[in-house]
C-alpha cells in the first residue's frame, strides 16, 4: 500500500500522582453504594457556610473521583456545577482544593466528562480564576516580604491546579481550545511560565498546556508576539540542569516546534538546532541507572530519617498507578496519551518525582522527534490511522534572531531536521533506547508499590523509541544511518528483541511498535538491495502471531512485511515453497480480515509478491491464486459499497477504489500467466 507512515504523537499527559482506581473500587457492590452515599454527603457539604468544611469536602471529592464507579454518580449529581463556583470562593484554600477536585474529575472522566464540563460552563469560572491569580501575583509584589511569600505560594498553588484543569479540558474539547483563544488565556499562562526560575512545577503544568493548545491551532499562533516567544526561549534555554528542568525544557521544545510555521525562515535552522540539542541531551541520560540511583537515594534518606525518628507518616504511602484511558482522541490525528491523576505525591517523595520527570522527558523527546519526521499533509495518515502573514514575520522578527523572510518550504525544513538529527547523533541514541529496560531497575521497581508504575513508563519509552526508529529509517539516507552493515545489525537487534519474548503477541503496544520498525527497516533494505538477516521462517512466525492481533496497526504492518519479504523472494531462485506459504497466508488475510483496510493491504501485497518472477508465477498457479481472487472480487466490491461510507474516510475509500481497479487488472494478468504455464 505504498510507503509506510509513522504516527505522530500529541503530548502524553503527566502529573506525578496517583490514578483512577478501578478494580479495587469495584470490588463489591456494597462498597459502591457506600461510596455513592459518601459522594452525596460531600456534595452537600460544598454549600456549608464554614470554609473549612467546604475545603474538606473538596479534598474528599478529589480522592473519591478517582474511583470510576463513583465518578459516573458524581457527574449525574452535577458535581461540576457545584464545584465550579468554588473556584472563586473567598477562601484561597477552598479555591485550591476545588480546582484539585476538578483536575481529578477531568483526568479520570475522559473525553465525555471533559466535554460535559465545557457544556456546563466550567470555563467561565476557570478563566476568571486564572485571571484573578495573575492579578493577585502582580498585586502581591507590593505586600510585606513574609506575607508576600506566603500569599504568593498559595496563589501559585491555585494557579497550578487551575492550569491542570485547563490542560485536561483543552486536550479533550475543541470548544475549550476555542475559549482559550478568545479569552486571551495565552497571555495569562505565559505569565505563569515566566515564573519558571522560582516555581518549576507551575511552569511544567503550563508547558503541558501550551503543547496541547498550540497543536493544529492557527488562530492561536496569530497571538504569539516576539515577547511571547522570548518567554518560551528563556525557559527552553535555562541553564538549570535538574531533572524537573529537563522535563520543562523538553516540553517547551515541543511547543516551539508547534510554532514553526510562524518563525522567520532565517531563524528556523537555529530553532531546530536548539530543539534537537535539548532532546539529544535528554536522550543521552541513562534512565535505568537513574532509577537505580534515585531509589537508592530514597532508601538511604528514609533510613537516616528512621534512625532520627523523623520519617513523615505519609512517606511512600501513596500508590502511583498509571491510567491508559483516553488513548485516542476522535477527529485528531495520531494521538498517544497517558494520564497521571492529581492526588499529589507527598513532598517527601522527591526522588520518585525526579525520576518520573526524567522518564517523561525522554518519552516527550522521542515523541517530538517522531512529529518532526512526519509529513504535515493530513491525508498522509488516513490510510493507517483511521503560512504566516507579513505582519506575523514583522512582529516576530526580533525573536531568536534579527532577521525575517519567507518561511522555509517543507523540503528545506526537512533538510534542516536531517542535518541536526545526525549532528547530535540522535539516531544512535534512539537505537539504544529500543533495548529492553534495565533489568535491575525493573526488579527494584517491581518490589516497591510506589515505584512499580515506572516499569510501564520504561516500557513506553522503548515503544516510543521503536516508533522513532521507524521514522528515521524511512526518512534518513542509508549512509546517514551507518550504511548497510548498520541496517543489518539493526535487523538482528529487532529480531532478538522480538523472539526473546515468547509471549510477544500479548503485548499490543510493543508489537505495534516493533512491527512498524521492522516494516520500515525491511522496506529500506529491500529498496537498497541489502540482504536481510531475519530468516523467512522467523518472519512467518512473527507474522502469524501478529496477523490475528486485535490491534489494527499490527495487522497492517504484518501484511506489509509479508509483501516486502515476498517481493524480495520472488526475485530469487529456490523460493517456491516460501512464496506459496506467503501467498496462501495473504489470501487468508485478504478474505477473512474484518477490516477493508487490512484486506486492501493484503491484496496490494499479493500484487507486489506475484507481479513478476518465475518462482512467483509457479507459486501463484500452484496455490490457485487466480481462482481465489476471482471468487473474492465481487465480495470485495460489495463490502466497499455496503461498508465504505459508514466506516471509512474519503481518502481511505479512494485508496480502496484504486485497489479494486488494480485487482481487476491483476486478475487479467494472472489469467495470462496461468494460461501460459498450463498450456
XYZ file of C-alpha atoms in Angstrom:
679
model
C 0.000 0.000 0.000
C 2.907 2.310 -0.587
C 5.416 3.792 1.792
C 4.826 3.186 5.459
C 3.723 6.106 7.581
C 4.622 6.832 11.148
C 2.114 8.006 13.729
C 2.526 11.461 15.096
C 2.178 11.938 18.805
C 0.458 14.505 20.898
C 1.997 15.048 24.277
C 1.366 12.447 26.954
C -0.338 13.906 29.965
C 1.785 13.867 33.086
C 1.314 14.639 36.711
C 3.324 12.988 39.499
C 0.295 11.496 41.078
C -1.955 8.617 41.924
C -4.529 7.284 39.497
C -8.126 6.387 38.922
C -8.831 3.225 40.821
C -10.906 0.655 39.039
C -10.665 -2.896 40.274
C -10.324 -2.100 43.950
C -13.156 0.387 43.904
C -15.450 -2.002 42.109
C -14.595 -4.993 44.294
C -18.141 -5.339 45.547
C -21.495 -3.624 45.287
C -21.718 -2.745 48.965
C -18.627 -0.563 48.771
C -20.048 1.124 45.672
C -23.260 2.016 47.455
C -21.294 3.293 50.427
C -19.134 5.481 48.180
C -22.221 6.796 46.390
C -23.675 7.844 49.708
C -20.396 9.493 50.648
C -20.395 11.387 47.344
C -23.851 12.784 48.053
C -22.761 13.827 51.527
C -19.622 15.560 50.261
C -21.517 17.404 47.534
C -23.959 18.667 50.142
C -21.085 19.947 52.273
C -19.827 22.072 49.394
C -22.587 24.535 50.318
C -21.654 24.644 54.026
C -21.090 28.133 55.472
C -17.780 27.040 57.011
C -14.815 27.395 54.651
C -13.033 24.584 56.473
C -15.928 22.201 55.829
C -16.053 23.187 52.141
C -12.314 22.621 51.880
C -12.556 19.156 53.453
C -15.433 18.267 51.130
C -13.350 19.236 48.090
C -10.434 17.137 49.325
C -12.761 14.181 49.829
C -14.194 14.555 46.328
C -10.702 14.821 44.835
C -9.943 11.383 46.232
C -13.358 9.867 45.612
C -13.495 10.890 41.966
C -10.570 8.579 41.247
C -12.879 5.591 41.693
C -14.633 5.152 38.374
C -17.788 3.510 39.730
C -18.311 6.649 41.824
C -17.322 9.056 39.060
C -20.441 8.476 36.973
C -22.575 9.150 40.029
C -20.779 12.416 40.681
C -21.365 13.519 37.100
C -25.016 12.546 37.387
C -25.328 14.595 40.585
C -23.985 17.643 38.718
C -20.729 17.865 40.654
C -19.275 20.210 38.024
C -21.912 22.902 38.588
C -21.421 22.638 42.333
C -17.621 22.743 42.244
C -17.387 25.473 39.594
C -18.442 28.412 41.791
C -15.957 27.326 44.465
C -13.124 28.213 42.092
C -13.932 31.803 43.086
C -14.614 31.074 46.759
C -13.482 33.771 49.227
C -11.178 31.171 50.817
C -7.940 30.507 48.940
C -7.784 27.004 50.420
C -11.230 26.186 49.051
C -10.244 27.509 45.628
C -7.187 25.267 45.541
C -8.983 22.107 46.664
C -11.952 22.745 44.366
C -9.556 23.091 41.445
C -7.854 19.870 42.580
C -11.164 18.018 42.564
C -11.979 19.315 39.085
C -8.489 18.373 37.946
C -9.049 14.777 39.005
C -12.549 14.749 37.565
C -11.295 15.949 34.182
C -8.385 13.494 34.169
C -10.375 10.441 35.268
C -13.578 11.246 33.426
C -12.241 11.116 29.896
C -13.487 12.936 26.851
C -17.189 12.763 27.580
C -16.800 14.218 31.059
C -14.469 16.970 29.846
C -16.859 17.914 27.072
C -19.708 17.905 29.577
C -17.675 20.213 31.810
C -17.433 22.698 28.944
C -21.163 22.361 28.297
C -21.789 23.150 31.968
C -19.719 26.311 31.550
C -16.771 25.363 33.730
C -14.584 27.545 31.521
C -16.197 30.762 32.791
C -15.138 30.427 36.456
C -11.905 28.695 35.428
C -10.774 31.549 33.182
C -11.877 34.052 35.831
C -9.763 32.195 38.401
C -6.727 32.194 36.124
C -7.087 35.939 35.599
C -7.517 36.586 39.325
C -4.410 34.526 40.115
C -2.441 36.508 37.565
C -3.654 39.812 39.016
C -3.071 38.517 42.545
C 0.562 37.690 41.803
C 1.072 41.215 40.470
C -0.568 42.949 43.447
C 1.189 40.649 45.899
C 4.524 42.126 44.946
C 3.549 45.197 46.997
C 2.980 43.194 50.214
C 5.484 42.854 53.087
C 8.059 40.102 52.409
C 6.813 37.436 54.846
C 3.171 37.854 53.909
C 4.156 38.182 50.256
C 5.891 34.776 50.193
C 3.009 33.034 51.936
C 0.348 34.550 49.699
C 2.419 34.014 46.563
C 2.760 30.311 47.336
C -0.989 29.970 47.856
C -1.808 31.791 44.631
C 0.736 29.799 42.641
C -0.626 26.536 44.049
C -4.129 27.539 42.970
C -2.842 28.572 39.558
C -1.081 25.222 39.164
C -4.273 23.266 39.851
C -6.274 25.569 37.571
C -3.798 25.213 34.711
C -4.012 21.438 35.037
C -7.809 21.610 34.755
C -7.434 23.839 31.704
C -4.881 21.478 30.178
C -7.063 18.383 30.660
C -10.165 20.021 29.222
C -8.369 21.553 26.228
C -6.867 18.157 25.471
C -10.351 16.711 25.117
C -12.509 19.561 23.833
C -12.068 21.766 20.777
C -14.660 24.114 22.289
C -12.389 24.618 25.281
C -9.477 25.428 22.958
C -11.649 27.969 21.156
C -12.487 29.613 24.501
C -8.775 29.579 25.382
C -8.111 31.513 22.175
C -10.915 34.044 22.609
C -10.404 34.758 26.321
C -6.737 35.657 25.990
C -5.573 32.750 28.137
C -2.250 32.652 26.302
C -1.020 35.840 27.935
C -2.040 34.559 31.365
C -0.322 31.174 31.146
C 2.803 32.720 29.641
C 2.998 34.966 32.699
C 2.899 31.807 34.825
C 5.560 30.179 32.646
C 7.840 33.176 33.152
C 7.980 32.238 36.844
C 9.935 29.071 35.992
C 13.053 30.175 37.927
C 11.087 30.091 41.208
C 8.245 27.638 40.511
C 9.164 24.865 38.088
C 6.055 22.796 38.907
C 3.758 25.586 37.726
C 5.930 26.116 34.663
C 5.751 22.396 33.770
C 1.952 22.437 34.003
C 1.849 25.468 31.715
C 4.252 23.829 29.277
C 1.997 20.792 29.022
C -0.998 23.022 28.428
C 0.821 25.044 25.769
C 1.944 21.917 23.961
C -1.700 20.904 23.726
C -3.270 24.212 22.676
C -0.585 25.130 20.123
C -1.032 21.968 18.086
C -3.122 22.451 14.949
C -4.354 25.834 16.193
C -3.536 28.507 13.574
C -5.841 31.015 15.275
C -3.734 30.925 18.441
C -0.467 31.165 16.521
C -1.505 34.645 15.382
C -1.463 35.731 19.042
C 2.205 34.922 19.596
C 4.314 38.059 19.753
C 8.074 38.379 19.939
C 7.694 38.776 23.700
C 5.738 35.538 23.950
C 8.408 33.662 22.024
C 11.062 35.195 24.242
C 9.387 33.682 27.320
C 9.468 30.265 25.647
C 13.059 30.749 24.572
C 14.135 31.700 28.103
C 12.549 28.589 29.579
C 13.941 26.267 26.888
C 17.474 27.625 27.215
C 17.510 27.687 31.023
C 20.908 26.711 32.424
C 19.402 24.754 35.347
C 20.057 21.036 34.871
C 17.805 19.372 37.470
C 15.521 16.613 36.208
C 12.428 18.787 36.594
C 14.015 21.461 34.419
C 14.995 18.834 31.860
C 11.312 17.925 31.597
C 10.329 21.598 31.357
C 12.808 22.261 28.554
C 11.614 19.190 26.637
C 8.003 20.314 26.842
C 8.794 23.871 25.786
C 10.832 22.497 22.881
C 7.716 20.641 21.761
C 5.666 23.827 21.970
C 8.217 25.772 19.930
C 8.153 23.046 17.291
C 4.381 23.520 17.080
C 5.062 27.200 16.337
C 7.496 26.535 13.494
C 5.124 27.901 10.844
C 5.319 31.419 12.277
C 9.052 31.542 12.912
C 11.013 33.537 10.287
C 12.882 31.368 7.812
C 16.356 32.568 8.745
C 15.696 31.580 12.339
C 14.432 28.094 11.602
C 17.804 26.360 11.396
C 18.757 27.932 14.719
C 15.492 26.833 16.314
C 15.724 23.272 15.011
C 19.279 23.009 16.298
C 18.288 24.352 19.712
C 15.362 21.922 19.963
C 17.343 18.855 18.908
C 20.287 19.787 21.131
C 17.958 19.676 24.127
C 16.328 16.434 23.018
C 19.736 14.904 22.424
C 20.821 15.794 25.950
C 17.646 14.266 27.351
C 18.145 11.004 25.457
C 21.799 10.881 26.459
C 20.822 10.113 30.054
C 20.581 6.504 31.182
C 17.092 6.203 32.667
C 17.702 2.733 34.088
C 20.784 3.847 36.002
C 18.887 6.915 37.203
C 16.098 4.716 38.576
C 18.668 2.621 40.463
C 20.438 5.708 41.790
C 17.287 7.532 42.853
C 15.736 4.520 44.560
C 18.990 4.018 46.441
C 18.995 7.675 47.474
C 15.408 7.410 48.689
C 16.189 4.264 50.683
C 19.182 5.921 52.332
C 17.223 9.081 53.120
C 14.392 7.137 54.740
C 16.862 5.015 56.676
C 18.586 8.102 58.026
C 15.240 9.667 58.902
C 14.146 6.481 60.684
C 17.273 6.492 62.788
C 16.476 10.017 63.894
C 12.725 9.272 64.140
C 11.871 11.896 61.546
C 10.042 9.816 58.931
C 6.817 11.575 57.928
C 3.778 9.406 58.448
C 2.770 9.546 54.809
C 6.171 8.784 53.283
C 5.777 6.238 50.498
C 2.136 5.642 51.399
C 0.637 6.770 48.115
C 0.423 4.280 45.308
C 1.126 5.531 41.831
C -0.824 3.746 39.156
C -0.842 4.667 35.511
C -4.014 5.124 33.520
C -4.360 4.123 29.893
C -7.667 5.867 29.303
C -8.232 8.345 26.515
C -5.708 6.708 24.162
C -7.431 8.006 21.055
C -8.825 11.489 20.535
C -11.638 11.467 17.991
C -11.106 13.630 14.901
C -7.498 14.268 15.800
C -4.518 12.693 14.138
C -2.052 10.343 15.770
C -2.587 10.587 19.430
C -0.970 8.952 22.350
C -1.838 9.882 25.868
C -1.073 8.672 29.383
C -2.751 10.178 32.385
C -1.455 10.609 35.920
C -4.197 11.902 38.197
C -3.725 14.586 40.810
C -3.952 13.126 44.294
C -0.494 14.504 44.838
C 2.508 12.517 45.888
C 3.754 13.683 49.261
C 6.601 16.185 49.024
C 8.839 13.593 50.712
C 8.787 11.506 47.507
C 11.232 13.830 45.788
C 13.354 11.042 44.279
C 10.297 9.438 42.716
C 9.135 12.797 41.366
C 12.513 13.480 39.796
C 12.719 10.023 38.247
C 9.239 10.371 36.760
C 10.296 13.748 35.369
C 13.254 12.185 33.548
C 11.239 9.275 32.150
C 8.540 11.644 30.963
C 11.138 13.972 29.424
C 12.596 11.078 27.442
C 9.174 9.950 26.274
C 8.353 13.535 25.279
C 11.669 13.884 23.419
C 11.026 10.753 21.370
C 7.504 11.874 20.520
C 8.719 15.288 19.379
C 11.298 13.652 17.100
C 8.592 11.460 15.567
C 6.473 14.557 14.938
C 9.434 16.361 13.393
C 9.947 13.470 10.990
C 6.290 13.163 9.990
C 4.704 14.744 6.980
C 2.325 17.573 7.723
C -0.095 16.519 4.977
C -3.279 15.453 6.792
C -4.139 12.920 4.123
C -0.889 11.039 4.631
C -2.213 9.333 7.712
C -5.737 8.492 6.652
C -4.877 5.057 5.391
C -3.219 3.710 8.515
C -4.975 5.856 11.052
C -8.256 5.633 10.517
C 1.787 30.280 6.029
C 2.172 33.103 8.178
C 1.391 36.689 7.005
C 3.804 39.564 6.506
C 2.575 41.007 9.775
C 3.478 37.762 11.548
C 7.029 37.932 10.294
C 7.197 41.588 11.225
C 6.191 41.266 14.838
C 8.449 38.265 15.417
C 11.492 39.435 13.560
C 13.320 40.222 16.785
C 12.739 36.829 18.327
C 15.592 34.305 18.214
C 17.373 36.317 15.511
C 17.322 39.767 13.970
C 16.047 38.747 10.580
C 12.895 37.690 8.829
C 11.806 36.417 5.465
C 9.775 33.813 3.675
C 9.172 30.584 5.515
C 11.180 27.556 4.532
C 9.475 25.048 2.326
C 8.745 21.644 3.886
C 11.564 20.154 1.814
C 14.102 22.677 3.104
C 12.814 22.275 6.625
C 13.222 18.529 6.278
C 16.849 19.082 5.244
C 17.446 21.147 8.388
C 15.956 18.385 10.509
C 18.124 15.783 8.771
C 21.257 17.760 9.447
C 20.502 18.433 13.092
C 19.459 14.824 13.727
C 22.772 13.497 12.510
C 24.875 16.274 14.058
C 23.593 15.377 17.512
C 23.938 11.604 16.946
C 20.251 11.214 17.654
C 19.820 8.041 15.547
C 22.417 6.256 17.682
C 20.744 7.391 20.903
C 17.346 6.249 19.655
C 18.745 2.840 18.698
C 19.967 2.470 22.282
C 16.537 3.312 23.691
C 14.937 0.458 21.727
C 16.534 -2.076 24.091
C 14.504 -3.575 26.891
C 14.588 -1.599 30.154
C 17.442 -2.179 32.595
C 16.586 -5.477 34.340
C 17.986 -4.303 37.684
C 15.865 -1.147 37.549
C 12.785 -3.190 36.652
C 13.451 -5.559 39.563
C 13.862 -2.657 42.006
C 10.633 -1.031 40.846
C 8.686 -4.287 40.938
C 9.470 -4.688 44.654
C 8.135 -1.262 45.635
C 4.466 -0.292 45.109
C 5.153 3.403 44.574
C 7.893 2.721 42.025
C 6.209 -0.162 40.217
C 4.336 2.030 37.684
C 7.713 3.243 36.412
C 8.149 -0.153 34.752
C 5.380 0.764 32.349
C 6.944 4.159 31.771
C 10.234 2.470 30.859
C 8.428 0.089 28.520
C 6.641 3.037 26.933
C 9.986 4.710 26.244
C 11.136 1.555 24.440
C 7.980 1.561 22.303
C 8.366 5.257 21.509
C 11.975 4.635 20.512
C 10.869 1.870 18.136
C 8.346 4.235 16.534
C 11.085 6.856 16.321
C 13.341 4.305 14.681
C 10.642 3.649 12.102
C 10.616 7.359 11.257
C 14.384 7.648 10.980
C 14.787 4.562 8.819
C 12.120 5.894 6.464
C 13.453 9.458 6.489
C 17.251 9.366 6.521
C 19.561 8.214 3.785
C 21.167 4.827 4.428
C 24.614 6.440 4.698
C 23.385 8.726 7.485
C 22.212 5.657 9.362
C 25.612 3.974 9.080
C 25.274 2.092 5.818
C 24.223 -1.472 5.046
C 26.129 -3.082 7.973
C 24.267 -0.897 10.469
C 20.896 -1.796 8.967
C 21.744 -5.491 9.090
C 22.848 -5.168 12.698
C 19.644 -3.333 13.431
C 17.593 -6.108 11.829
C 19.363 -8.641 14.050
C 18.719 -6.451 17.083
C 14.985 -6.204 16.331
C 14.853 -9.953 15.754
C 16.461 -10.573 19.134
C 14.038 -8.165 20.810
C 11.113 -9.913 19.208
C 11.987 -13.537 19.779
C 13.444 -13.060 23.253
C 9.825 -12.641 24.400
C 7.901 -15.883 23.840
C 4.632 -14.111 24.581
C 5.334 -11.026 22.434
C 1.903 -11.306 20.802
C 0.270 -10.407 24.132
C 1.981 -7.015 24.356
C -0.014 -4.929 21.878
C 1.920 -1.651 22.199
C 5.278 -3.386 21.849
C 4.033 -5.486 18.935
C 2.710 -2.458 17.073
C 5.913 -0.503 17.639
C 8.333 -3.256 16.653
C 6.247 -4.341 13.655
C 6.276 -0.742 12.403
C 10.046 -0.529 12.861
C 10.547 -3.857 11.075
C 8.290 -2.785 8.247
C 10.252 0.413 7.644
C 13.606 -1.326 8.006
C 12.774 -4.179 5.626
C 11.308 -1.704 3.157
C 14.505 0.360 3.151
C 16.739 -2.705 2.926
C 14.718 -4.103 0.018
C 14.848 -0.797 -1.867
C 18.652 -0.714 -1.499
C 19.112 -4.433 -2.270
C 20.578 -5.041 1.178
C 20.364 -8.678 2.226
C 18.053 -9.329 5.146
C 19.277 -11.079 8.275
C 15.936 -12.364 9.517
C 15.048 -15.708 8.014
C 11.726 -16.166 6.206
C 10.734 -18.690 8.871
C 11.316 -16.115 11.615
C 9.265 -13.537 9.753
C 6.434 -16.021 9.199
C 6.391 -16.895 12.899
C 6.105 -13.215 13.724
C 3.512 -12.519 11.038
C 1.305 -15.420 12.039
C 1.256 -14.101 15.595
C 0.528 -10.536 14.502
C -1.989 -11.206 11.745
C -4.704 -12.043 14.266
C -3.927 -9.229 16.664
C -6.836 -7.072 17.756
C -4.571 -4.092 17.050
C -5.321 -2.718 13.587
C -1.855 -1.204 13.175
C -0.154 -4.519 13.887
C -2.187 -6.290 11.218
C -1.417 -3.630 8.614
C 2.300 -3.801 9.435
C 2.333 -7.595 9.265
C 0.685 -7.668 5.860
C 3.129 -5.071 4.543
C 6.081 -7.077 5.898
C 4.808 -10.162 4.093
C 4.537 -8.173 0.883
C 8.064 -6.776 1.206
C 9.560 -10.183 2.039
C 7.671 -11.940 -0.729
C 8.735 -9.343 -3.293
C 12.384 -9.957 -2.418
C 11.989 -13.745 -2.509
C 10.222 -13.578 -5.882
C 13.479 -12.376 -7.454
C 15.478 -15.308 -6.096
C 15.739 -18.963 -7.060
C 14.626 -21.830 -4.830
C 11.960 -19.829 -3.013
C 8.877 -21.574 -4.404
C 7.664 -23.126 -1.146
C 8.138 -19.940 0.853
C 6.276 -17.932 -1.777
C 3.422 -20.421 -1.655
C 3.267 -20.070 2.149
C 3.247 -16.279 1.938
C 0.662 -16.292 -0.840
C -1.743 -18.586 0.996
C -1.405 -16.525 4.137
C -2.082 -13.257 2.318
C -5.133 -14.752 0.611
C -6.476 -15.811 4.008
C -5.978 -12.317 5.444
C -7.500 -10.611 2.408
C -10.612 -12.764 2.507
C -11.133 -13.059 6.258
C -9.920 -9.890 7.965
C -12.894 -7.782 9.132
C -11.198 -4.525 8.116
C -11.360 -3.472 4.480
C -8.154 -1.525 5.029
C -6.256 -4.647 6.085
C -7.876 -6.647 3.290
C -6.815 -3.961 0.818
C -3.291 -4.004 2.195
C -3.207 -7.798 1.768
C -4.388 -7.544 -1.842
C -1.767 -4.908 -2.529
C 0.882 -7.198 -1.021
C -0.292 -10.029 -3.296
C 0.081 -7.738 -6.312
C 3.668 -6.967 -5.264
C 4.698 -10.542 -4.481
C 3.260 -12.170 -7.596
C 3.838 -9.369 -10.096
C 6.981 -10.832 -11.597
C 9.455 -13.681 -11.439
C 9.443 -17.344 -12.487
C 9.148 -18.672 -8.952
C 6.292 -16.278 -8.237
C 4.449 -17.376 -11.367
C 4.807 -21.064 -10.494
C 3.720 -20.399 -6.915
C 0.641 -18.425 -7.993
C -0.568 -21.294 -10.164
C 0.069 -23.931 -7.507
C -1.858 -22.047 -4.792
C -4.689 -21.290 -7.244
C -4.306 -17.572 -6.709
C -6.383 -16.683 -9.760
C -9.474 -18.616 -8.686
C -9.191 -17.250 -5.126
C -9.074 -13.664 -6.369
C -11.909 -14.171 -8.839
C -14.063 -15.558 -6.050
C -13.181 -12.699 -3.708
C -13.526 -9.867 -6.242
C -17.345 -9.489 -6.060
C -17.225 -9.847 -2.269
C -14.641 -7.057 -2.046
C -16.733 -4.787 -4.287
C -19.850 -5.454 -2.242
C -18.059 -4.710 1.051
C -16.775 -1.406 -0.282
C -20.271 -0.479 -1.433
C -22.005 -1.517 1.804
C -19.450 -0.646 4.474
C -17.351 2.035 2.834
C -19.223 5.230 3.532
C -20.108 4.331 7.084
C -16.717 3.131 8.316
C -14.010 4.705 6.207
C -12.802 8.181 5.330
C -12.922 9.631 1.785
C -9.173 9.121 1.439
C -9.423 5.511 2.513
C -12.272 4.934 0.068
C -10.171 6.463 -2.694
C -7.366 4.001 -1.962
C -9.837 1.107 -1.807
C -11.259 2.103 -5.186
C -7.748 2.057 -6.649
C -7.155 -1.403 -5.207
C -10.440 -2.548 -6.690
C -9.277 -1.410 -10.145
C -5.834 -2.941 -9.641
C -7.476 -6.198 -8.616
C -9.303 -6.343 -11.932
C -6.076 -5.713 -13.842
C -4.128 -8.208 -11.745
C -6.719 -10.897 -12.406
C -6.291 -10.270 -16.138
C -2.525 -10.581 -15.715
C -2.875 -13.806 -13.727
C -5.130 -15.263 -16.398
C -2.306 -14.733 -18.888
C 0.233 -16.320 -16.514
C -1.930 -19.348 -15.783
C -2.768 -19.862 -19.455
C 0.923 -19.741 -20.383
C 2.069 -22.128 -17.641
C -0.718 -24.656 -18.047
C -0.796 -24.791 -21.842
